[in-house]
Amino acid sequence: MNIPTKNKTVRQSRAERSAGNGNAVCRRRKEEKMIKIAVLGYGTVGSGVVEVIEKNKELVNKKAGEELEVTYILDLLDFPDDPYGDRVVHDFDRILADDQVKIICETMGGVGKAYEFTAKALEAGKSVCTSNKELVAAHGPELIRLAHTHNCNYLFEASVGGGIPIIRPLNYSLTAERIQAITGILNGTTNYILSKMEYEGADYDTVLKEAQEKGYAERNPEADVEGYDACRKIAILSSLMTGKNVDYRKIYTEGITGVGPRDFEYAKKLDMSIKLLAVSKEAGEKTLAMVSPFLIDSAHPLHMVNGVFNAVFVRGNMLGDSMYYGRGAGKLPTASAVVSDVIDCARHIGKVIMCFWDQEEAELLDIDSVRRRFFFRVKSQALDTVREVFGNDILEVQLDGVPEECGIVTSVMSEADFAECHKKISDAAIGRRLRMEAVE
Ligand code: HSE
């Protein structure tokens, strides 16, 4: 047989031909055994997924028990200079039609096309692993059910806490527990901003600009700073905690805008810190779920979580407290979590991995009845009125060199009572009020 190469024609020997045929058979057999993977969306996380699978190939294959190969990368763009650019396709139907593709990584984000492709993949019996918290929060139980109907899986470890293992611990490890509370720092951008304000005394706008320049914060930071990102993540965790669907649109959410350096001066004086917490707690038959900036005591395990790090503090009725800490965002940490799901799917081809997240809606507690302490700032000349309205059981905090204002820590009161009292002194109030969280 003559094999034309670029510059010459080479005569292939019989042995070579036979070896070649053997190789072809081996290759075919290997391909038959191999699990093909498709990555949807070649952005930060998608390219990270390919990098993790390729860099840790031997280890990933060993742990999966099969050889995994990223065969397709779906994106609108071409990547001619990328080492995996030859795997880029633009037509999802090619992926869908390939029976050897058993696992799909959805790293596109959003709910439009991502939802359509995920549903089609699951209906075709292909498992889907995702980092897409918007889609999981909006359609989680429906997609899990769809997957199980078709003997495949919809896994979403990377959707909360980036590289921190938290979905798997809730699903597999803490199965003997009744989870009573989950409190998380679930957004790296806001934690970075708050930490900078705390330790460098910087103001909000300057830190946000710096975070955007460093690529920590999005150009449009609304989803992070207004708490929407943390809200979707706590909706996912609350759903796994209750086993019912917690609708993220019904979770009370406040962001960090309006928190200023002066608030941190008071926090320091109180031996506290300010963190954007995402909270989910058992409240009888209901669930309290909310996102808000909180003053937390230095004894709180989440007090030491700074910068872009995330942490999830879980209370079980048997284990007690446990905490999961690490990088909550970023290319490789998030991709690592997606690939851990890929390995899980590879180990369970044709089998369902149980996940207790029903479509039945969880009933959320109206936060008006929740009791806690509150902190607010007030002009000093209004202190007598403040004492009249809030009673004498308040703590007054005076900063050195700032006689014109005073910080007030209230006694334990309901959200509704606080709002009513605070309205009465609103003319004298400075800045925004903060909630106080304590570990009971
Ligand atoms: N914007 C998110 C954060 C990215 O800052 O945590 C990870 O979900």
Short mmCIF file of C-alpha atoms and ligand atoms in Angstrom, two decimals:
data_model
loop_
_atom_site.label_atom_id
_atom_site.label_comp_id
_atom_site.label_asym_id
_atom_site.label_seq_id
_atom_site.Cartn_x
_atom_site.Cartn_y
_atom_site.Cartn_z
CA MET A 1 0.00 0.00 0.00
CA ASN A 2 1.31 3.43 -0.88
CA ILE A 3 0.78 6.09 1.71
CA PRO A 4 1.16 9.59 0.34
CA THR A 5 2.78 11.91 2.81
CA LYS A 6 3.40 15.62 2.33
CA ASN A 7 6.75 15.20 0.50
CA LYS A 8 7.10 11.57 -0.57
CA THR A 9 5.34 8.27 -1.09
CA VAL A 10 6.25 5.49 1.35
CA ARG A 11 5.75 1.79 0.58
CA GLN A 12 4.22 0.09 3.62
CA SER A 13 5.33 -3.47 4.40
CA ARG A 14 2.89 -6.34 5.05
CA ALA A 15 3.97 -6.38 8.70
CA GLU A 16 3.36 -2.70 8.93
CA ARG A 17 -0.01 -3.13 7.22
CA SER A 18 -0.95 -5.91 9.58
CA ALA A 19 0.27 -3.91 12.57
CA GLY A 20 -1.70 -0.97 11.23
CA ASN A 21 -4.85 -3.08 10.97
CA GLY A 22 -4.21 -4.34 14.49
CA ASN A 23 -3.83 -0.79 15.67
CA ALA A 24 -7.06 0.14 13.94
CA VAL A 25 -8.87 -2.73 15.66
CA CYS A 26 -7.34 -1.74 19.01
CA ARG A 27 -8.29 1.85 18.40
CA ARG A 28 -11.86 0.82 17.52
CA ARG A 29 -12.09 -1.36 20.65
CA LYS A 30 -10.64 1.44 22.75
CA GLU A 31 -13.10 3.89 21.25
CA GLU A 32 -15.95 1.52 21.97
CA LYS A 33 -14.92 1.44 25.64
CA MET A 34 -14.15 5.12 25.82
CA ILE A 35 -16.67 7.59 27.21
CA LYS A 36 -16.95 10.63 25.02
CA ILE A 37 -17.60 13.94 26.69
CA ALA A 38 -18.94 17.17 25.27
CA VAL A 39 -18.37 20.57 26.83
CA LEU A 40 -21.01 23.21 26.11
CA GLY A 41 -19.53 26.70 26.28
CA TYR A 42 -15.77 27.28 26.01
CA GLY A 43 -15.51 30.24 28.38
CA THR A 44 -13.66 30.39 31.69
CA VAL A 45 -15.20 27.30 33.30
CA GLY A 46 -15.60 25.28 30.07
CA SER A 47 -11.93 25.71 29.13
CA GLY A 48 -11.06 24.87 32.74
CA VAL A 49 -13.00 21.60 32.47
CA VAL A 50 -10.98 20.58 29.40
CA GLU A 51 -7.76 21.60 31.15
CA VAL A 52 -8.54 19.55 34.28
CA ILE A 53 -9.48 16.45 32.27
CA GLU A 54 -6.37 16.72 30.08
CA LYS A 55 -3.87 17.68 32.82
CA ASN A 56 -5.07 15.02 35.25
CA LYS A 57 -5.91 12.51 32.52
CA GLU A 58 -4.34 9.43 34.06
CA LEU A 59 -5.78 10.08 37.48
CA VAL A 60 -9.21 11.08 36.15
CA ASN A 61 -9.45 7.94 33.99
CA LYS A 62 -8.33 5.75 36.88
CA LYS A 63 -10.92 7.23 39.20
CA ALA A 64 -13.64 7.10 36.55
CA GLY A 65 -12.78 3.47 35.77
CA GLU A 66 -13.04 4.30 32.06
CA GLU A 67 -11.11 6.35 29.58
CA LEU A 68 -12.70 9.76 29.21
CA GLU A 69 -12.20 11.91 26.16
CA VAL A 70 -13.41 15.43 25.48
CA THR A 71 -14.56 14.86 21.91
CA TYR A 72 -16.69 17.96 21.35
CA ILE A 73 -16.56 21.54 22.53
CA LEU A 74 -19.67 23.48 21.58
CA ASP A 75 -19.26 27.21 21.16
CA LEU A 76 -20.39 29.99 18.85
CA LEU A 77 -16.75 30.95 18.26
CA ASP A 78 -13.80 29.10 16.76
CA PHE A 79 -10.55 28.79 18.66
CA PRO A 80 -7.93 28.13 15.93
CA ASP A 81 -4.96 28.77 18.23
CA ASP A 82 -6.25 26.66 21.09
CA PRO A 83 -4.70 23.17 21.56
CA TYR A 84 -8.23 21.73 21.60
CA GLY A 85 -9.56 24.03 18.88
CA ASP A 86 -10.05 21.04 16.51
CA ARG A 87 -12.77 19.71 18.82
CA VAL A 88 -14.94 22.82 18.51
CA VAL A 89 -18.33 22.33 16.86
CA HIS A 90 -21.20 24.75 16.41
CA ASP A 91 -24.11 22.36 16.07
CA PHE A 92 -25.52 20.78 19.24
CA ASP A 93 -27.36 18.14 17.20
CA ARG A 94 -24.00 16.57 16.26
CA ILE A 95 -23.35 15.94 19.94
CA LEU A 96 -26.86 14.68 20.52
CA ALA A 97 -26.59 12.25 17.60
CA ASP A 98 -23.32 10.68 18.83
CA ASP A 99 -24.29 7.66 20.95
CA GLN A 100 -20.82 7.47 22.45
CA VAL A 101 -21.27 10.84 24.13
CA LYS A 102 -22.49 9.80 27.55
CA ILE A 103 -21.65 12.90 29.58
CA ILE A 104 -22.16 16.57 28.83
CA CYS A 105 -20.68 19.47 30.79
CA GLU A 106 -22.94 22.50 30.60
CA THR A 107 -20.80 25.56 31.33
CA MET A 108 -22.74 28.03 29.18
CA GLY A 109 -24.67 29.82 31.94
CA GLY A 110 -28.13 31.35 31.65
CA VAL A 111 -31.41 29.54 31.32
CA GLY A 112 -32.36 29.83 27.62
CA LYS A 113 -30.21 27.60 25.42
CA ALA A 114 -28.64 25.95 28.46
CA TYR A 115 -32.08 24.68 29.53
CA GLU A 116 -32.97 23.50 26.02
CA PHE A 117 -29.67 21.62 25.52
CA THR A 118 -29.73 20.14 29.02
CA ALA A 119 -33.28 18.83 28.62
CA LYS A 120 -32.50 17.36 25.18
CA ALA A 121 -29.33 15.71 26.45
CA LEU A 122 -31.10 14.15 29.46
CA GLU A 123 -33.97 12.93 27.26
CA ALA A 124 -31.32 11.21 25.12
CA GLY A 125 -29.95 9.47 28.25
CA LYS A 126 -26.79 11.59 28.43
CA SER A 127 -25.83 12.77 31.92
CA VAL A 128 -25.26 16.49 32.41
CA CYS A 129 -22.80 18.10 34.86
CA THR A 130 -23.17 21.82 35.36
CA SER A 131 -21.78 24.92 37.04
CA ASN A 132 -24.88 26.89 36.05
CA LYS A 133 -26.55 28.02 39.29
CA GLU A 134 -29.22 30.05 37.44
CA LEU A 135 -30.46 26.95 35.68
CA VAL A 136 -30.18 24.68 38.73
CA ALA A 137 -32.06 27.20 40.92
CA ALA A 138 -34.76 27.71 38.29
CA HIS A 139 -35.26 24.14 37.02
CA GLY A 140 -33.29 21.84 39.37
CA PRO A 141 -35.98 19.35 40.48
CA GLU A 142 -37.50 19.13 37.00
CA LEU A 143 -34.13 18.34 35.38
CA ILE A 144 -33.17 15.86 38.11
CA ARG A 145 -36.47 14.04 37.52
CA LEU A 146 -36.00 14.13 33.76
CA ALA A 147 -32.53 12.63 34.18
CA HIS A 148 -33.76 9.83 36.44
CA THR A 149 -36.61 9.00 34.03
CA HIS A 150 -33.94 8.39 31.39
CA ASN A 151 -31.51 6.51 33.65
CA CYS A 152 -28.93 9.23 33.71
CA ASN A 153 -27.95 12.05 36.07
CA TYR A 154 -28.04 15.81 36.43
CA LEU A 155 -25.21 16.82 38.79
CA PHE A 156 -24.38 20.34 39.94
CA GLU A 157 -21.52 20.33 42.47
CA ALA A 158 -19.95 23.41 40.83
CA SER A 159 -23.12 25.49 41.05
CA VAL A 160 -22.56 26.41 44.73
CA GLY A 161 -19.25 27.32 46.36
CA GLY A 162 -17.15 26.78 43.20
CA GLY A 163 -14.55 24.15 44.07
CA ILE A 164 -15.81 23.53 47.62
CA PRO A 165 -17.45 20.12 47.96
CA ILE A 166 -20.85 20.94 49.43
CA ILE A 167 -23.52 19.36 47.21
CA ARG A 168 -21.97 15.90 47.53
CA PRO A 169 -21.57 16.14 51.33
CA LEU A 170 -25.24 17.14 51.62
CA ASN A 171 -26.35 14.39 49.22
CA TYR A 172 -24.07 11.52 50.28
CA SER A 173 -22.16 12.19 53.47
CA LEU A 174 -24.68 13.83 55.75
CA THR A 175 -27.52 11.48 54.82
CA ALA A 176 -27.98 10.31 58.42
CA GLU A 177 -28.53 13.90 59.54
CA ARG A 178 -31.53 16.14 59.76
CA ILE A 179 -29.91 19.33 58.58
CA GLN A 180 -31.17 22.13 60.80
CA ALA A 181 -29.29 25.11 59.42
CA ILE A 182 -26.97 26.17 56.63
CA THR A 183 -25.18 29.50 56.81
CA GLY A 184 -22.90 30.42 53.95
CA ILE A 185 -20.59 33.03 52.59
CA LEU A 186 -21.46 32.10 49.03
CA ASN A 187 -20.26 35.03 46.96
CA GLY A 188 -16.58 35.72 46.46
CA THR A 189 -16.98 39.17 44.92
CA THR A 190 -18.88 40.65 47.88
CA ASN A 191 -16.67 38.91 50.43
CA TYR A 192 -13.62 40.41 48.70
CA ILE A 193 -15.19 43.88 48.77
CA LEU A 194 -16.23 43.62 52.42
CA SER A 195 -12.81 42.26 53.47
CA LYS A 196 -11.02 45.13 51.71
CA MET A 197 -13.30 47.63 53.45
CA GLU A 198 -12.66 45.94 56.79
CA TYR A 199 -8.89 45.60 56.61
CA GLU A 200 -7.91 48.58 54.46
CA GLY A 201 -10.65 51.05 55.40
CA ALA A 202 -11.36 51.51 51.69
CA ASP A 203 -14.71 52.81 50.51
CA TYR A 204 -17.18 50.70 48.58
CA ASP A 205 -16.84 52.36 45.15
CA THR A 206 -13.02 52.21 45.16
CA VAL A 207 -12.97 48.52 46.14
CA LEU A 208 -15.64 47.60 43.61
CA LYS A 209 -13.62 49.30 40.85
CA GLU A 210 -10.48 47.46 41.94
CA ALA A 211 -12.37 44.15 42.08
CA GLN A 212 -13.60 44.74 38.52
CA GLU A 213 -10.06 45.56 37.34
CA LYS A 214 -8.76 42.33 38.89
CA GLY A 215 -11.55 40.35 37.24
CA TYR A 216 -13.19 39.34 40.54
CA ALA A 217 -16.29 41.42 39.93
CA GLU A 218 -18.31 41.48 36.73
CA ARG A 219 -18.55 44.65 34.65
CA ASN A 220 -22.21 44.63 35.69
CA PRO A 221 -21.83 43.66 39.34
CA GLU A 222 -25.54 43.79 40.21
CA ALA A 223 -26.05 40.02 40.61
CA ASP A 224 -23.19 39.84 43.10
CA VAL A 225 -23.53 43.07 45.08
CA GLU A 226 -27.32 42.93 45.31
CA GLY A 227 -27.14 39.36 46.65
CA TYR A 228 -28.94 37.66 43.71
CA ASP A 229 -26.07 35.23 43.10
CA ALA A 230 -25.96 34.20 46.78
CA CYS A 231 -29.76 33.93 46.74
CA ARG A 232 -29.73 31.31 43.96
CA LYS A 233 -27.00 29.38 45.74
CA ILE A 234 -28.81 29.30 49.08
CA ALA A 235 -32.01 28.29 47.22
CA ILE A 236 -30.12 25.22 45.95
CA LEU A 237 -28.68 24.38 49.38
CA SER A 238 -32.04 24.98 51.12
CA SER A 239 -33.73 22.66 48.64
CA LEU A 240 -31.23 19.91 49.45
CA MET A 241 -31.67 20.63 53.16
CA THR A 242 -35.46 20.37 53.06
CA GLY A 243 -35.79 17.89 50.19
CA LYS A 244 -38.41 20.26 48.74
CA ASN A 245 -38.08 23.02 46.20
CA VAL A 246 -37.12 26.39 47.66
CA ASP A 247 -38.11 29.02 45.11
CA TYR A 248 -35.25 31.52 44.87
CA ARG A 249 -37.70 34.25 43.82
CA LYS A 250 -39.33 34.04 47.26
CA ILE A 251 -36.13 34.35 49.29
CA TYR A 252 -35.74 37.69 51.09
CA THR A 253 -32.56 39.22 49.65
CA GLU A 254 -30.53 42.31 50.47
CA GLY A 255 -27.12 43.13 49.01
CA ILE A 256 -24.12 45.03 50.37
CA THR A 257 -24.72 48.46 48.87
CA GLY A 258 -24.79 51.12 51.55
CA VAL A 259 -22.39 49.28 53.86
CA GLY A 260 -19.56 51.73 54.49
CA PRO A 261 -16.17 52.00 56.24
CA ARG A 262 -17.81 53.65 59.27
CA ASP A 263 -19.90 50.48 59.80
CA PHE A 264 -16.65 48.52 60.02
CA GLU A 265 -15.34 50.91 62.67
CA TYR A 266 -18.35 50.07 64.83
CA ALA A 267 -17.97 46.37 63.99
CA LYS A 268 -14.36 46.46 65.19
CA LYS A 269 -15.37 48.13 68.44
CA LEU A 270 -17.95 45.36 68.95
CA ASP A 271 -15.33 42.67 68.09
CA MET A 272 -17.42 41.78 65.06
CA SER A 273 -17.17 41.63 61.29
CA ILE A 274 -19.69 42.31 58.49
CA LYS A 275 -20.38 39.47 56.04
CA LEU A 276 -22.98 38.86 53.36
CA LEU A 277 -24.61 35.72 54.72
CA ALA A 278 -26.96 33.36 52.93
CA VAL A 279 -29.02 31.64 55.59
CA SER A 280 -31.36 28.69 55.63
CA LYS A 281 -32.84 27.43 58.90
CA GLU A 282 -35.51 25.06 60.02
CA ALA A 283 -38.42 27.02 61.48
CA GLY A 284 -40.93 24.41 62.60
CA GLU A 285 -42.66 23.13 59.48
CA LYS A 286 -41.33 26.11 57.52
CA THR A 287 -37.90 27.25 56.40
CA LEU A 288 -36.29 30.60 57.00
CA ALA A 289 -34.20 31.49 53.96
CA MET A 290 -32.62 34.88 53.44
CA VAL A 291 -29.59 36.78 52.16
CA SER A 292 -28.39 39.90 53.92
CA PRO A 293 -25.28 41.57 55.31
CA PHE A 294 -24.90 40.58 58.97
CA LEU A 295 -22.68 41.64 61.83
CA ILE A 296 -21.07 38.44 63.10
CA ASP A 297 -19.19 37.88 66.30
CA SER A 298 -15.46 37.02 66.24
CA ALA A 299 -16.40 33.62 67.76
CA HIS A 300 -18.51 32.75 64.69
CA PRO A 301 -16.72 30.19 62.46
CA LEU A 302 -17.47 32.33 59.38
CA HIS A 303 -15.69 35.35 60.90
CA MET A 304 -12.30 34.27 59.53
CA VAL A 305 -13.50 33.72 55.95
CA ASN A 306 -11.94 36.58 54.00
CA GLY A 307 -11.27 37.74 50.45
CA VAL A 308 -12.62 35.70 47.56
CA PHE A 309 -13.00 32.61 49.75
CA ASN A 310 -16.38 31.02 50.44
CA ALA A 311 -17.49 28.80 53.29
CA VAL A 312 -20.60 26.87 54.22
CA PHE A 313 -21.42 26.21 57.87
CA VAL A 314 -23.82 23.29 58.32
CA ARG A 315 -25.61 22.24 61.48
CA GLY A 316 -26.89 18.65 61.63
CA ASN A 317 -29.01 17.25 64.47
CA MET A 318 -26.53 14.43 65.20
CA LEU A 319 -23.15 15.63 63.92
CA GLY A 320 -23.56 19.17 65.20
CA ASP A 321 -21.53 21.75 63.31
CA SER A 322 -19.30 21.19 60.29
CA MET A 323 -17.80 23.69 57.89
CA TYR A 324 -16.70 23.53 54.24
CA TYR A 325 -14.20 26.16 53.13
CA GLY A 326 -12.32 26.99 49.95
CA ARG A 327 -12.26 28.81 46.65
CA GLY A 328 -15.83 29.65 45.73
CA ALA A 329 -15.08 30.83 42.20
CA GLY A 330 -12.39 30.83 39.53
CA LYS A 331 -11.58 28.73 36.49
CA LEU A 332 -9.85 25.66 37.87
CA PRO A 333 -11.58 25.34 41.26
CA THR A 334 -15.00 25.46 39.56
CA ALA A 335 -13.86 23.18 36.73
CA SER A 336 -12.50 20.70 39.26
CA ALA A 337 -15.98 20.43 40.79
CA VAL A 338 -17.53 19.88 37.34
CA VAL A 339 -15.01 17.12 36.59
CA SER A 340 -15.72 15.45 39.96
CA ASP A 341 -19.32 15.18 38.72
CA VAL A 342 -18.12 13.82 35.37
CA ILE A 343 -16.25 11.07 37.21
CA ASP A 344 -19.34 10.30 39.30
CA CYS A 345 -21.43 10.06 36.13
CA ALA A 346 -18.84 7.80 34.48
CA ARG A 347 -19.00 5.47 37.48
CA HIS A 348 -22.79 5.37 37.22
CA ILE A 349 -23.53 4.99 33.51
CA GLY A 350 -27.11 3.67 33.21
CA LYS A 351 -27.66 4.08 36.96
CA VAL A 352 -29.39 6.81 38.91
CA ILE A 353 -27.54 8.71 41.65
CA MET A 354 -30.16 9.59 44.25
CA CYS A 355 -30.79 13.24 44.98
CA PHE A 356 -33.59 14.27 47.33
CA TRP A 357 -34.98 17.43 45.80
CA ASP A 358 -38.72 17.19 45.14
CA GLN A 359 -40.74 19.49 42.95
CA GLU A 360 -43.10 20.13 45.89
CA GLU A 361 -42.56 23.67 47.08
CA ALA A 362 -41.07 24.33 50.54
CA GLU A 363 -42.99 26.82 52.65
CA LEU A 364 -40.85 29.80 53.60
CA LEU A 365 -41.19 31.73 56.85
CA ASP A 366 -42.17 35.38 56.55
CA ILE A 367 -39.09 37.13 57.94
CA ASP A 368 -41.24 39.71 59.81
CA SER A 369 -41.57 37.29 62.73
CA VAL A 370 -37.85 36.46 62.98
CA ARG A 371 -36.27 37.72 66.20
CA ARG A 372 -32.71 39.01 66.51
CA ARG A 373 -30.63 42.04 67.52
CA PHE A 374 -30.13 44.91 65.10
CA PHE A 375 -27.50 47.59 64.72
CA PHE A 376 -28.00 51.12 63.43
CA ARG A 377 -26.32 54.51 63.54
CA VAL A 378 -28.03 57.64 64.76
CA LYS A 379 -27.28 61.36 65.25
CA SER A 380 -26.26 61.91 68.87
CA GLN A 381 -28.86 64.62 69.47
CA ALA A 382 -31.60 62.02 68.88
CA LEU A 383 -30.39 59.62 71.59
CA ASP A 384 -33.18 60.49 74.02
CA THR A 385 -35.80 59.68 71.38
CA VAL A 386 -33.97 56.45 70.51
CA ARG A 387 -34.06 55.40 74.18
CA GLU A 388 -37.77 56.22 74.33
CA VAL A 389 -38.57 54.23 71.19
CA PHE A 390 -36.28 51.21 71.67
CA GLY A 391 -36.30 51.12 75.50
CA ASN A 392 -33.35 51.25 77.86
CA ASP A 393 -32.17 47.74 77.04
CA ILE A 394 -29.97 48.98 74.17
CA LEU A 395 -26.20 49.13 73.85
CA GLU A 396 -24.79 52.52 72.85
CA VAL A 397 -21.45 52.43 71.03
CA GLN A 398 -19.41 55.62 70.81
CA LEU A 399 -16.47 55.84 68.40
CA ASP A 400 -13.46 57.86 69.53
CA GLY A 401 -13.41 61.29 67.91
CA VAL A 402 -16.91 60.94 66.42
CA PRO A 403 -19.18 62.64 68.97
CA GLU A 404 -21.82 63.61 66.42
CA GLU A 405 -23.16 60.09 66.03
CA CYS A 406 -23.71 56.91 68.02
CA GLY A 407 -24.09 53.21 67.16
CA ILE A 408 -27.02 51.37 68.69
CA VAL A 409 -27.37 47.64 69.29
CA THR A 410 -30.98 46.79 70.06
CA SER A 411 -32.29 44.07 72.35
CA VAL A 412 -33.65 40.94 70.66
CA MET A 413 -36.77 41.97 68.73
CA SER A 414 -38.76 40.87 65.69
CA GLU A 415 -38.03 42.23 62.23
CA ALA A 416 -41.51 43.79 62.14
CA ASP A 417 -41.09 45.54 65.53
CA PHE A 418 -37.64 46.78 64.56
CA ALA A 419 -38.91 48.21 61.27
CA GLU A 420 -41.72 50.03 63.09
CA CYS A 421 -39.40 51.49 65.74
CA HIS A 422 -36.70 52.42 63.23
CA LYS A 423 -39.26 54.30 61.15
CA LYS A 424 -39.97 56.51 64.17
CA ILE A 425 -36.35 57.68 64.36
CA SER A 426 -35.66 57.61 60.60
CA ASP A 427 -34.96 61.38 60.44
CA ALA A 428 -32.02 60.90 62.80
CA ALA A 429 -30.77 57.61 61.33
CA ILE A 430 -27.46 57.53 59.46
CA GLY A 431 -26.64 54.91 56.80
CA ARG A 432 -28.34 51.52 56.74
CA ARG A 433 -29.27 49.19 59.57
CA LEU A 434 -27.56 45.83 59.92
CA ARG A 435 -28.78 42.52 61.29
CA MET A 436 -26.76 40.67 63.93
CA GLU A 437 -26.18 36.93 63.68
CA ALA A 438 -25.04 34.84 66.58
CA VAL A 439 -24.18 31.14 66.80
CA GLU A 440 -26.60 29.70 69.35
N1 HSE B 1 -19.76 35.87 40.84
C1 HSE B 1 -19.61 34.71 41.65
C2 HSE B 1 -18.85 35.06 42.93
C3 HSE B 1 -18.88 33.65 40.87
O1 HSE B 1 -18.34 36.19 43.02
O2 HSE B 1 -18.80 34.26 43.86
C4 HSE B 1 -19.06 32.25 41.38
O3 HSE B 1 -20.38 31.81 41.35
#
